[in-house]
XYZ file of C-alpha atoms in Angstrom:
119
model
C 149.252 151.719 49.814
C 149.170 149.140 47.034
C 148.924 150.169 43.405
C 147.591 147.835 40.733
C 148.106 148.690 37.067
C 146.714 146.829 34.072
C 147.959 147.110 30.498
C 147.359 145.520 27.151
C 143.777 146.295 26.259
C 142.527 147.547 22.918
C 140.585 146.543 19.850
C 140.792 143.094 18.205
C 138.754 141.212 15.683
C 136.726 138.166 16.640
C 138.899 135.086 16.653
C 141.986 137.071 17.522
C 144.187 137.118 20.577
C 145.172 139.633 23.190
C 147.328 139.563 26.276
C 146.636 141.580 29.404
C 149.235 142.274 32.078
C 148.930 143.451 35.632
C 151.485 144.557 38.206
C 150.986 145.248 41.900
C 153.441 147.492 43.720
C 153.783 149.491 46.888
C 153.207 148.138 50.390
C 152.899 144.521 49.315
C 155.354 141.698 49.967
C 153.695 138.767 48.239
C 150.357 138.609 46.490
C 148.296 135.580 47.441
C 145.571 135.280 44.853
C 145.696 137.336 41.653
C 142.543 137.453 39.559
C 140.947 139.019 36.548
C 137.369 140.259 36.488
C 135.428 141.828 33.661
C 132.514 144.151 33.430
C 130.598 143.808 30.193
C 128.351 146.671 28.949
C 125.279 147.014 31.113
C 126.278 144.166 33.409
C 127.815 143.755 36.852
C 131.494 143.023 37.331
C 132.135 139.287 37.057
C 134.982 137.045 38.040
C 136.933 135.579 35.091
C 139.982 133.749 36.417
C 142.276 133.342 39.417
C 145.789 132.074 40.004
C 146.966 131.342 43.505
C 150.458 131.871 44.868
C 150.981 128.161 44.337
C 149.982 128.329 40.687
C 146.520 126.764 40.933
C 144.184 128.249 38.359
C 140.415 128.504 38.020
C 138.284 129.912 35.212
C 134.791 131.073 34.464
C 133.160 128.418 32.285
C 132.611 130.908 29.460
C 136.381 131.456 29.034
C 137.691 128.005 29.908
C 139.907 126.664 27.150
C 140.339 130.101 25.564
C 141.909 132.213 28.348
C 145.026 131.411 30.344
C 145.996 133.152 33.552
C 149.552 132.941 34.794
C 151.832 134.531 37.326
C 154.510 136.588 35.695
C 158.247 136.210 36.156
C 158.406 139.478 38.027
C 157.083 139.565 41.585
C 153.409 140.290 41.972
C 152.575 140.266 38.264
C 149.955 138.348 36.371
C 148.958 137.952 32.746
C 145.799 136.921 31.006
C 146.296 135.403 27.577
C 143.015 135.555 25.647
C 142.590 133.493 22.499
C 139.662 132.873 20.169
C 138.107 136.114 21.347
C 134.404 136.633 20.845
C 132.337 139.847 20.711
C 130.802 138.883 24.028
C 134.259 139.102 25.616
C 134.072 142.895 25.112
C 134.416 144.420 28.544
C 136.519 146.444 30.918
C 138.963 144.004 32.490
C 140.086 144.564 36.038
C 142.980 143.041 37.917
C 142.372 142.067 41.523
C 145.026 141.282 44.092
C 144.531 139.707 47.485
C 147.473 140.103 49.819
C 148.338 139.763 53.488
C 148.853 142.774 55.745
C 149.276 143.365 59.437
C 145.521 143.881 59.663
C 144.687 140.724 57.733
C 143.838 139.944 54.133
C 143.400 143.002 51.928
C 142.185 143.562 48.416
C 143.425 145.947 45.744
C 141.969 146.692 42.316
C 143.340 148.194 39.186
C 141.549 150.929 37.211
C 140.610 148.590 34.399
C 141.550 148.248 30.773
C 139.089 148.180 27.890
C 139.007 145.160 25.574
C 136.789 145.485 22.509
C 136.233 142.516 20.205
C 134.680 143.414 16.860
C 132.578 140.963 14.858
């Protein structure tokens, strides 16, 4: 079993900043890709950003230049630094981890953390 826990959500004013953190633990040796997704009100879950085990990053165009994803210093952790937040960034943010197992690549998700950006 792999557990994924996000933290750091809350309420922030437009133009402000917030940092989300995520940690994967349990039956996992090394996370390959670690990603953030968000689900905005009334919309499907959408990919936001990914960082590979080698540190390569990719971003959704809507957040490029404002959000930064990075692997944490602790094993199997990832952060999402969000700057210049906009009301349209309001969403539940989910951490996703892809890792290797004896049965192949596996995925694990956190429960999500609410980010609300007020105008």
